[in-house]
Coordinates of C-alpha atoms in Angstrom, one line a residue:
X127 CA 95.4 52.5 157.2
X128 CA 92.9 53.5 155.0
X129 CA 93.4 57.5 155.7
X130 CA 97.3 56.9 154.8
X131 CA 96.4 55.2 151.7
X132 CA 94.0 57.8 150.6
X133 CA 96.7 60.4 151.5
X134 CA 99.0 59.1 149.3
X135 CA 96.6 58.6 146.4
X136 CA 95.8 62.4 147.1
X137 CA 100.0 63.4 147.2
X138 CA 100.1 61.3 144.0
X139 CA 97.2 63.2 142.2
X140 CA 98.7 66.1 143.1
X141 CA 102.1 65.4 142.1
X142 CA 100.7 64.7 138.7
X143 CA 98.9 68.0 138.4
X144 CA 102.1 69.8 139.5
X145 CA 104.2 67.9 136.7
X146 CA 101.5 68.0 133.9
X147 CA 103.0 70.2 131.3
X148 CA 106.9 69.4 132.4
X149 CA 107.3 68.0 128.7
X150 CA 106.9 71.4 127.4
X151 CA 108.7 73.3 129.8
X152 CA 112.4 74.5 129.3
X153 CA 115.0 73.4 131.6
X154 CA 116.7 76.9 131.0
X155 CA 115.6 80.4 131.6
X156 CA 112.5 82.0 133.2
X157 CA 108.9 80.8 133.6
X158 CA 106.5 83.3 134.1
X159 CA 102.6 83.9 133.7
X160 CA 100.4 85.4 131.8
X161 CA 96.5 85.7 131.1
X162 CA 94.6 85.4 127.8
X163 CA 91.2 87.5 128.1
X164 CA 88.5 86.6 125.7
X165 CA 85.4 88.6 125.1
X166 CA 82.6 85.8 123.9
X167 CA 79.7 88.0 123.7
X168 CA 79.9 88.2 119.8
X169 CA 82.5 87.4 117.0
X170 CA 84.8 90.3 116.2
X171 CA 85.2 89.2 112.7
X172 CA 84.5 86.1 110.5
X173 CA 86.7 84.2 107.8
X174 CA 85.5 81.8 105.3
X175 CA 85.4 78.4 106.5
X176 CA 88.0 77.3 104.2
X177 CA 90.5 80.5 105.3
X178 CA 93.7 78.6 104.3
X179 CA 94.6 79.0 100.8
X180 CA 98.0 78.2 99.0
X181 CA 99.5 79.3 95.5
X182 CA 100.5 77.4 92.5
X183 CA 102.7 80.0 90.1
X184 CA 103.7 79.7 86.5
X185 CA 107.6 80.5 86.9
X186 CA 109.6 78.0 84.8
X187 CA 113.0 76.3 86.2
X188 CA 115.0 79.3 84.7
X189 CA 113.4 81.6 87.4
X190 CA 116.4 82.8 89.5
X191 CA 116.7 85.4 92.5
X192 CA 120.1 86.6 93.9
X193 CA 122.1 84.1 92.0
X194 CA 119.8 80.8 92.9
X195 CA 117.3 79.3 91.1
X196 CA 114.7 77.6 93.5
X197 CA 111.7 76.8 91.3
X198 CA 112.7 73.4 89.7
X199 CA 109.9 71.7 88.2
X200 CA 107.1 73.6 90.4
X201 CA 105.3 75.4 87.4
X202 CA 101.6 74.8 86.8
X203 CA 103.2 73.6 83.3
X204 CA 105.3 71.1 84.6
X205 CA 104.6 70.0 88.2
X206 CA 104.2 66.4 88.4
X207 CA 100.6 65.8 89.2
X208 CA 101.3 62.2 89.6
X209 CA 103.5 62.4 92.7
X210 CA 101.7 60.8 95.6
X211 CA 102.8 63.4 98.4
X212 CA 101.3 66.1 96.5
X213 CA 97.9 64.5 96.0
X214 CA 97.9 63.9 99.8
X215 CA 99.1 67.0 101.1
X216 CA 96.1 68.6 99.3
X217 CA 93.4 65.9 100.2
X218 CA 94.7 66.4 104.2
X219 CA 92.7 69.6 103.8
X220 CA 89.5 68.4 102.6
X221 CA 89.4 70.9 101.0
X222 CA 92.2 73.2 100.2
X223 CA 91.9 76.5 98.4
X224 CA 94.4 76.9 95.6
X225 CA 95.0 80.0 93.5
X226 CA 96.6 79.7 90.3
X227 CA 98.6 82.7 89.3
X228 CA 101.3 84.8 89.5
X229 CA 103.5 87.5 87.6
X230 CA 103.5 85.7 84.4
X231 CA 99.9 84.9 84.3
X232 CA 99.2 88.3 82.7
X233 CA 101.5 86.8 79.7
X234 CA 99.7 83.7 79.3
X235 CA 97.9 82.6 76.1
X236 CA 95.3 79.9 76.5
X237 CA 95.4 77.4 74.0
X238 CA 91.9 76.9 73.0
X239 CA 90.4 76.0 69.5
X240 CA 89.6 79.5 69.0
X241 CA 93.5 80.6 69.5
X242 CA 95.4 80.2 66.5
X243 CA 99.0 81.2 67.8
X244 CA 100.9 78.7 68.4
X245 CA 101.0 77.2 72.0
X246 CA 104.9 77.7 72.9
X247 CA 106.4 77.5 76.2
X248 CA 107.8 80.5 78.5
X249 CA 111.6 81.7 77.5
X250 CA 113.6 83.5 79.5
X251 CA 114.2 86.7 77.4
X252 CA 115.4 90.0 79.5
X253 CA 114.0 92.5 77.3
X254 CA 110.4 91.0 77.4
X255 CA 108.2 92.4 80.5
X256 CA 108.8 90.2 83.3
X257 CA 112.1 88.7 81.8
X258 CA 110.2 86.0 79.9
X259 CA 108.6 85.7 76.7
X260 CA 104.8 84.9 76.3
X261 CA 103.9 81.5 77.2
X262 CA 101.1 79.2 76.4
X263 CA 98.4 77.0 78.6
X264 CA 97.7 73.9 76.3
X265 CA 94.0 72.5 76.8
X266 CA 95.6 68.9 77.6
X267 CA 97.3 70.6 80.6
X268 CA 94.3 72.7 81.6
X269 CA 92.6 69.0 81.4
X270 CA 95.0 67.1 83.8
X271 CA 94.9 70.1 86.3
X272 CA 91.2 70.0 86.7
X273 CA 91.3 66.2 86.8
X274 CA 93.9 66.3 89.4
X275 CA 92.1 68.9 91.7
X276 CA 89.0 67.3 91.4
X277 CA 90.6 64.1 93.1
X278 CA 92.6 66.3 95.5
X279 CA 89.1 68.0 96.5
X280 CA 90.6 71.3 96.1
X281 CA 88.9 74.6 95.6
X282 CA 90.3 76.3 92.6
X283 CA 90.8 80.0 91.8
X284 CA 92.6 80.7 88.6
X285 CA 94.1 84.3 87.4
X286 CA 93.4 85.4 83.7
X287 CA 95.7 87.6 81.9
X288 CA 94.7 90.9 82.1
X289 CA 97.4 92.6 79.9
X290 CA 95.6 90.3 76.7
X291 CA 95.4 92.7 73.7
X292 CA 97.4 95.6 75.4
X293 CA 100.7 97.7 75.1
X294 CA 102.8 98.9 77.8
X295 CA 104.2 102.2 77.8
X296 CA 107.8 103.1 78.6
X297 CA 106.7 104.2 82.2
X298 CA 104.7 101.2 82.6
X299 CA 101.4 102.4 81.9
X300 CA 99.1 100.1 80.0
X301 CA 97.4 101.3 76.8
X302 CA 93.9 100.1 75.7
X303 CA 91.2 98.1 76.9
X304 CA 91.3 94.4 78.0
X305 CA 90.6 92.0 75.0
X306 CA 88.7 89.5 76.6
X307 CA 88.1 86.8 73.9
X308 CA 90.8 84.4 74.9
X309 CA 89.7 84.3 78.5
X310 CA 86.3 84.0 77.5
X311 CA 87.2 81.1 75.2
X312 CA 88.9 79.3 78.4
X313 CA 85.8 79.9 80.6
X314 CA 83.6 78.5 77.7
X315 CA 85.9 75.3 77.4
X316 CA 85.8 74.9 81.4
X317 CA 82.3 75.1 81.7
X318 CA 81.9 72.6 78.8
X319 CA 84.1 70.2 80.4
X320 CA 82.3 70.4 83.6
X321 CA 85.3 71.7 85.7
X322 CA 84.7 73.5 89.1
X323 CA 86.0 76.9 89.8
X324 CA 85.8 78.6 92.5
X325 CA 86.6 82.0 91.3
X326 CA 88.4 83.9 88.5
X327 CA 90.8 86.6 89.4
X328 CA 91.6 89.4 86.6
X329 CA 95.3 90.2 86.5
X330 CA 98.2 90.1 88.9
X331 CA 100.1 93.1 90.7
X332 CA 98.9 95.8 88.1
X333 CA 97.0 98.0 90.5
X334 CA 98.5 101.4 92.0
X335 CA 101.9 101.7 90.6
X336 CA 102.1 98.0 89.6
X337 CA 105.1 95.6 89.0
X338 CA 106.5 96.0 85.6
X339 CA 102.7 97.3 84.2
X340 CA 100.1 99.3 85.6
X341 CA 96.3 99.9 84.9
X342 CA 94.3 103.0 86.1
X343 CA 91.5 102.1 88.6
X344 CA 88.7 103.2 86.1
X345 CA 89.9 101.0 83.2
X346 CA 90.5 98.0 85.7
X347 CA 86.7 98.6 87.1
X348 CA 85.6 98.6 83.2
X349 CA 87.5 95.2 82.8
X350 CA 86.1 93.6 85.9
X351 CA 82.8 94.7 84.7
X352 CA 83.5 92.9 81.5
X353 CA 84.5 89.9 83.2
X354 CA 81.6 89.8 85.5
X355 CA 79.3 90.2 82.1
X356 CA 81.3 86.8 80.8
X357 CA 80.8 85.1 84.0
X358 CA 77.1 85.5 84.2
X359 CA 76.5 84.9 80.3
X360 CA 78.8 81.2 80.4
X361 CA 77.2 80.5 83.6
X362 CA 73.7 81.1 83.0
X363 CA 71.1 78.7 84.7
X364 CA 74.1 77.7 87.4
X365 CA 72.9 77.8 90.9
X366 CA 76.5 78.9 92.2
X367 CA 78.6 81.1 89.9
X368 CA 82.2 81.6 90.5
X369 CA 83.2 84.6 92.0
X370 CA 84.9 87.6 90.3
X371 CA 88.1 88.5 92.1
X372 CA 90.4 91.4 91.5
X373 CA 92.9 93.4 91.6
X374 CA 95.4 90.8 92.7
X375 CA 98.4 93.5 93.9
X376 CA 99.8 95.7 97.0
X377 CA 97.3 98.1 98.3
X378 CA 97.1 101.6 97.1
X379 CA 94.4 103.3 99.4
X380 CA 93.5 106.1 96.7
X381 CA 93.7 103.4 93.5
X382 CA 91.7 100.8 95.3
X383 CA 89.0 103.3 97.1
X384 CA 88.5 104.5 93.1
X385 CA 88.4 100.8 92.0
X386 CA 86.0 99.5 94.7
X387 CA 83.6 102.3 94.0
X388 CA 83.3 101.2 90.6
X389 CA 83.0 97.7 90.9
X390 CA 80.2 97.9 93.4
X391 CA 77.7 95.3 91.4
X392 CA 80.5 93.1 89.6
X393 CA 83.1 92.4 92.0
X394 CA 82.8 89.8 95.1
X395 CA 86.4 89.4 96.2
X396 CA 88.9 92.1 96.6
X397 CA 92.6 90.9 96.8
X398 CA 95.7 92.4 97.9
X399 CA 99.4 90.8 98.2
X400 CA 101.6 90.9 101.1
X401 CA 105.2 90.5 101.4
X402 CA 105.9 92.6 104.6
X403 CA 109.4 91.1 105.2
X404 CA 111.0 92.8 102.1
X405 CA 113.5 91.0 99.9
X406 CA 114.4 87.4 100.3
X407 CA 118.1 88.3 100.5
X408 CA 117.9 90.4 103.5
X409 CA 120.5 89.2 105.8
X410 CA 118.3 90.4 108.9
X411 CA 115.2 88.5 107.6
X412 CA 115.2 85.9 110.6
X413 CA 115.5 88.7 112.9
X414 CA 112.4 90.6 111.6
X415 CA 110.6 87.3 111.8
X416 CA 111.5 87.0 115.5
X417 CA 110.8 90.7 116.1
X418 CA 107.0 91.2 117.3
X419 CA 107.5 95.0 117.1
X420 CA 108.3 94.2 113.3
X421 CA 105.5 91.9 112.9
X422 CA 103.1 94.6 114.5
X423 CA 103.6 96.8 111.2
X424 CA 102.4 93.9 109.1
X425 CA 98.7 95.0 110.2
X426 CA 98.2 98.1 108.3
X427 CA 97.3 96.6 104.9
X428 CA 94.7 94.9 106.7
X429 CA 93.4 97.9 108.3
X430 CA 93.4 99.7 105.0
X431 CA 91.3 97.4 103.0
X432 CA 89.0 96.8 106.0
X433 CA 88.4 100.6 106.2
X434 CA 87.9 100.8 102.3
X435 CA 85.4 98.1 102.3
X436 CA 83.6 99.6 105.3
X437 CA 83.6 103.0 103.9
X438 CA 81.8 101.7 100.6
X439 CA 78.8 100.5 99.6
X440 CA 80.0 97.4 98.2
X441 CA 79.3 93.9 99.3
X442 CA 82.9 92.3 98.5
X443 CA 85.1 90.8 100.8
X444 CA 88.7 91.0 101.4
X445 CA 91.3 88.3 100.8
X446 CA 94.7 87.9 100.7
X447 CA 95.4 86.5 97.5
X448 CA 99.2 86.0 97.7
X449 CA 101.7 86.5 100.8
X450 CA 105.2 85.0 100.8
X451 CA 107.0 86.9 103.6
X452 CA 109.7 87.6 101.4
X453 CA 109.5 88.3 98.0
X454 CA 111.6 87.2 95.2
X455 CA 111.2 83.7 96.3
X456 CA 111.9 83.9 99.9
X457 CA 115.2 82.8 101.7
X458 CA 116.4 79.3 101.9
X459 CA 116.8 77.9 105.7
X460 CA 114.3 80.9 106.7
X461 CA 111.2 80.9 104.6
X462 CA 111.1 77.0 104.6
X463 CA 112.1 76.5 108.0
X464 CA 110.6 76.4 111.5
X465 CA 111.1 80.0 112.1
X466 CA 109.1 80.9 109.5
X467 CA 106.0 79.8 111.3
X468 CA 106.5 82.8 113.8
X469 CA 105.5 84.9 110.8
X470 CA 103.0 82.8 109.0
X471 CA 100.5 82.0 112.1
X472 CA 101.0 85.6 113.4
X473 CA 99.9 86.9 109.8
X474 CA 96.9 84.1 109.9
X475 CA 95.9 85.5 113.2
X476 CA 96.1 89.2 112.2
X477 CA 94.4 88.8 108.9
X478 CA 91.5 86.9 110.1
X479 CA 90.9 89.6 113.0
X480 CA 90.6 92.2 110.3
X481 CA 87.7 90.0 108.6
X482 CA 90.0 88.8 105.8
X483 CA 87.9 86.0 104.3
X484 CA 90.7 83.7 102.8
X485 CA 94.8 83.9 103.0
X486 CA 96.7 82.4 100.0
X487 CA 100.4 81.6 100.9
X488 CA 103.0 81.8 98.3
X489 CA 103.3 79.1 97.5
X490 CA 102.2 75.5 97.9
X491 CA 105.2 74.4 96.1
X492 CA 107.9 76.1 94.5
X493 CA 110.7 78.8 95.3
X494 CA 112.1 79.0 98.9
X495 CA 108.9 79.8 100.4
X496 CA 106.5 76.6 99.5
X497 CA 104.9 74.7 102.0
X498 CA 106.2 71.6 100.3
X499 CA 109.7 71.1 99.3
X500 CA 110.4 72.0 95.4
X501 CA 112.5 68.8 94.9
X502 CA 110.9 65.9 97.2
X503 CA 107.6 67.2 98.0
X504 CA 108.1 66.7 101.6
X505 CA 106.1 69.3 103.8
X506 CA 108.3 72.4 105.6
X507 CA 107.0 73.2 109.0
X508 CA 104.8 75.7 107.5
X509 CA 102.8 73.0 106.1
X510 CA 101.8 71.6 109.5
X511 CA 101.2 74.9 110.8
X512 CA 98.7 75.6 108.3
X513 CA 97.2 72.1 108.6
X514 CA 96.6 72.5 112.1
X515 CA 95.1 76.2 111.6
X516 CA 92.7 74.7 109.0
X517 CA 91.3 71.9 111.0
X518 CA 91.2 73.8 114.4
X519 CA 90.2 77.2 114.1
X520 CA 86.7 78.2 112.9
X521 CA 85.3 81.0 111.2
X522 CA 84.2 83.1 114.2
X523 CA 87.0 85.3 115.1
X524 CA 87.2 86.1 119.1
X525 CA 88.3 89.4 120.4
X526 CA 91.5 88.3 122.4
X527 CA 94.2 90.1 124.5
X528 CA 97.1 89.1 126.4
X529 CA 98.5 90.2 129.9
X530 CA 101.8 89.5 131.4
X531 CA 104.1 91.8 133.2
X532 CA 107.4 90.7 131.1
X533 CA 105.8 88.7 128.2
X534 CA 103.0 91.0 126.7
X535 CA 105.4 92.0 123.7
X536 CA 107.1 88.7 123.1
X537 CA 103.5 86.6 123.2
X538 CA 101.0 86.5 120.6
X539 CA 97.3 85.3 121.2
X540 CA 94.7 84.7 118.9
X541 CA 91.2 82.7 119.6
X542 CA 88.7 81.4 117.0
X543 CA 85.6 79.4 117.8
X544 CA 86.5 75.8 117.2
X545 CA 86.1 74.2 113.8
X546 CA 83.6 71.4 113.6
X547 CA 83.3 71.0 117.4
X548 CA 82.2 73.0 120.3
X549 CA 84.3 75.2 122.5
X550 CA 87.0 77.6 121.2
X551 CA 90.9 76.9 120.1
X552 CA 93.6 79.2 121.3
X553 CA 96.8 80.1 119.1
X554 CA 99.6 81.0 121.4
X555 CA 103.0 82.2 119.9
X556 CA 106.0 82.6 122.1
X557 CA 109.1 84.4 120.6
X558 CA 111.1 84.5 123.4
X559 CA 113.9 82.2 123.3
X560 CA 114.7 81.9 127.1
X561 CA 111.2 82.4 128.5
X562 CA 108.5 79.9 129.4
X563 CA 105.1 81.1 129.7
X564 CA 102.4 79.8 131.9
X565 CA 99.0 81.0 130.2
X566 CA 95.5 81.3 132.0
X567 CA 92.4 82.1 130.3
X568 CA 89.4 84.1 131.4
X569 CA 86.1 85.5 129.7
X570 CA 85.6 88.2 132.4
X571 CA 86.9 91.7 132.6
X572 CA 86.8 92.4 129.0
X573 CA 85.9 96.1 129.4
X574 CA 88.8 96.4 131.9
X575 CA 92.1 98.0 130.8
X576 CA 93.6 96.0 133.8
X577 CA 94.9 92.2 133.6
X578 CA 92.0 90.2 135.5
X579 CA 93.1 88.6 138.9
X580 CA 91.6 85.0 138.0
X581 CA 92.3 81.3 137.7
X582 CA 92.0 79.2 135.0
X583 CA 89.3 79.1 133.5
X584 CA 86.9 81.8 135.3
X585 CA 84.0 82.2 133.3
X586 CA 81.6 85.2 132.7
X587 CA 78.0 85.3 133.3
X588 CA 77.0 84.7 129.8
X589 CA 79.6 81.6 129.3
X590 CA 79.5 78.1 130.6
X591 CA 81.6 75.1 130.9
X592 CA 80.5 71.6 130.1
X593 CA 81.3 68.6 132.3
X594 CA 84.6 67.7 130.5
X595 CA 87.8 68.6 132.4
X596 CA 90.4 68.3 129.7
X597 CA 91.4 70.1 126.6
X598 CA 93.9 69.0 123.6
X599 CA 96.9 70.6 123.1
X600 CA 99.5 70.7 119.9
X601 CA 103.0 71.9 121.0
X602 CA 105.2 73.1 117.9
X603 CA 108.8 73.1 118.1
X604 CA 111.9 73.1 115.8
X605 CA 114.0 69.8 116.0
X606 CA 116.8 69.9 118.1
X607 CA 116.0 73.6 119.0
X608 CA 117.3 74.6 115.7
X609 CA 115.0 77.4 114.4
X610 CA 116.1 77.0 110.9
X611 CA 115.4 73.5 111.0
X612 CA 113.1 71.9 108.2
X613 CA 111.5 69.9 110.7
X614 CA 108.7 70.3 113.1
X615 CA 108.2 68.5 116.5
X616 CA 104.5 68.4 117.3
X617 CA 103.8 67.0 121.0
X618 CA 107.3 65.5 120.8
X619 CA 107.1 63.8 117.9
X620 CA 108.9 64.8 114.8
X621 CA 106.5 65.0 111.7
X622 CA 107.7 62.8 108.9
X623 CA 105.5 61.2 105.8
X624 CA 104.6 57.4 106.3
X625 CA 106.3 54.8 103.8
X626 CA 103.6 55.5 100.9
X627 CA 103.9 59.3 101.3
X628 CA 101.1 59.9 103.4
X629 CA 100.7 62.7 105.8
X630 CA 101.4 62.0 109.3
X631 CA 98.7 62.4 112.2
X632 CA 98.9 65.3 114.3
X633 CA 97.8 63.7 117.5
X634 CA 97.2 65.9 120.7
X635 CA 98.0 65.7 124.3
X636 CA 95.0 65.8 126.9
X637 CA 95.7 68.2 129.5
X638 CA 93.5 69.1 132.5
X639 CA 91.5 72.3 132.3
X640 CA 92.6 73.5 135.6
X641 CA 96.2 73.6 134.8
X642 CA 97.7 76.6 132.7
X643 CA 98.7 76.3 129.4
X644 CA 102.5 75.7 129.1
X645 CA 104.1 77.7 126.1
X646 CA 107.8 76.8 126.2
X647 CA 110.4 79.2 124.6
X648 CA 110.6 79.6 121.2
X649 CA 107.6 77.4 120.5
X650 CA 103.9 77.7 119.1
X651 CA 101.0 76.1 120.7
X652 CA 97.3 75.0 119.6
X653 CA 94.8 74.6 122.6
X654 CA 91.5 73.4 121.9
X655 CA 89.1 73.9 124.7
X656 CA 85.7 72.1 124.3
X657 CA 84.6 73.0 127.7
X658 CA 84.4 76.8 127.0
X659 CA 81.2 77.6 125.4
X660 CA 80.5 81.2 124.5
X661 CA 77.3 83.2 123.0
X662 CA 80.2 84.1 119.9
X663 CA 80.1 80.4 119.0
X664 CA 76.4 79.8 118.3
X665 CA 76.5 80.4 114.6

C-alpha cells in the first residue's frame, strides 16, 4: 500500500510538471522548441540604471496630423498636474526620467524677469516655422512643473531653445550664433529655486539636414561649448552638475562625427531620435511592427552612433532622446495598442545591446503614441511593458542568441542581469500568431555557431545555480487576443487602475526552473531566473 501511495504521489507530481505552463499554451497551432544561449562571462554593454525614459511635449490642442487632432491638453503648458493617475504613473517607476522638449522647444521664450517680451501662448500660424507662433513658458508654470516632478520623483531633462536670436534662411539654414541670454536666465532661476535638473539639452532636430531648420556642425559645437560654460558657472560649487546634452535629432554620420569631435570637453550625452516605422498614416504600420525582418533594419542608427563614439576620443554616451515609432503623432489603435509593444520592447532590447544608456519614449502622454491615454490618463499596454522592463532588467546587458529550427526569425530574445536582485531576466517576444515556443536556456557553447544540445538549464563552468528551483514569469497578451486592444493581460489578469487611480500590481507566476519557458503565440514574456548566477552580473 505504501508503495502504491508513493507511486500515486509521483504520478501526480509528474502530471503537475507536465501541466505547468499550460495556461500560456495556445489551443491552436504548433508547439515547437528553441534555445536561448547566454554568454555570461562579461556584459556586452551597460545602460544607465534608469534606462527607461518618457517625453513630454509642447504641442497645443491645435496640433493635428492627417486630419486628426490627438494632443488635447497634454502640453507642458496645460497638462493637468493634479491628476492622480498621472502622479501614480510616474511614481510607480521611482524614478522615471522625463525629457521635456520637442519641435516647438526651439520657439519657446522663458518668461523670466530678465525677459521683456510679453509671455504669450502658441498660436497656430501656417506661415511660421513649425506651423505655430512663438510661445512662452511662464515662471509660475515652471514652478508648478518642478514641484510636481519632485513630488513624483522624476529625473528631469529640459530641452532649451537653440534658435534664440537667430534667423532661418529660405533653405532652412540657420544664420548667426546662439543667443544664450534667455536660456541662461532660466538656468539661474532654476538654480536659485533649488530645482533639480538631471540634464540640459540644446535644440531639437536641428542637426544634419534638420527638420524645418538646420545648424552646421561646427556652429552647433560652439553653441554647446557655450552651454557648458553657462552650466559650469551657474552650478559652481555643486558636487553634481546637470548633464549637457545634444543635438537631439536624426543621425547623419558625417554631421555627428564632426559635432562629436568638436565637443569632446563640453558634451556628456549625444542624443538621437528614431522613428523607424515612418509616418503615422501608413496603412501597413501594424504589418511593419509584426515583421521581425523590418525591425532588424531599426538597428542601424544604434550601430552608427556607437561606431562614432568608439572612434572618437569623447567620453560622451549615447541616448535615444525621442522615439515614437511612427512620426506625426503615431496611429490610433496601433501606436497605443498591445501590438506596439512588439516594436517598443524590441527597440529597448536592441538599443541596450548597443550601449545606449537611456531610451526616451515619445510620449508619456500626448498624441497617439502616449504611454497614457491623452483624455483619461489610463495607461496603455506599452506603459506596463516599460514598467516591467524598468523593474526587472538591470544595467548589465548579456550577449544573447536564440536557436530554433522554425522559430529563429519570429522570436526575439534579450537578457540582462536582474535589477536589484540576483540572477538574470530574459525578455522573449514571439511574433508568430500560431506557434507556441518552448524555450530552454543555456550558458554553454557560446563560442559555437551550432545550437547546443542541452536541457534547461545547463550551466557553464563559470556560472552557478543557487538552491532555489523556481523562476518568476510575466506573460503579456492582448485582451481577447485582439492585438489592437488597448488592454494588456498579464498572467491572465487584465491590468486596470484601482478606484483611487493607482497602478495595479504586476504579480509574477512561479514556475519550476526545470521546465521550459512557454511563450504563447503573439505574446511577450519576462522571466526572472534568480538561480542563474553569472560572472557578468557581479558588478
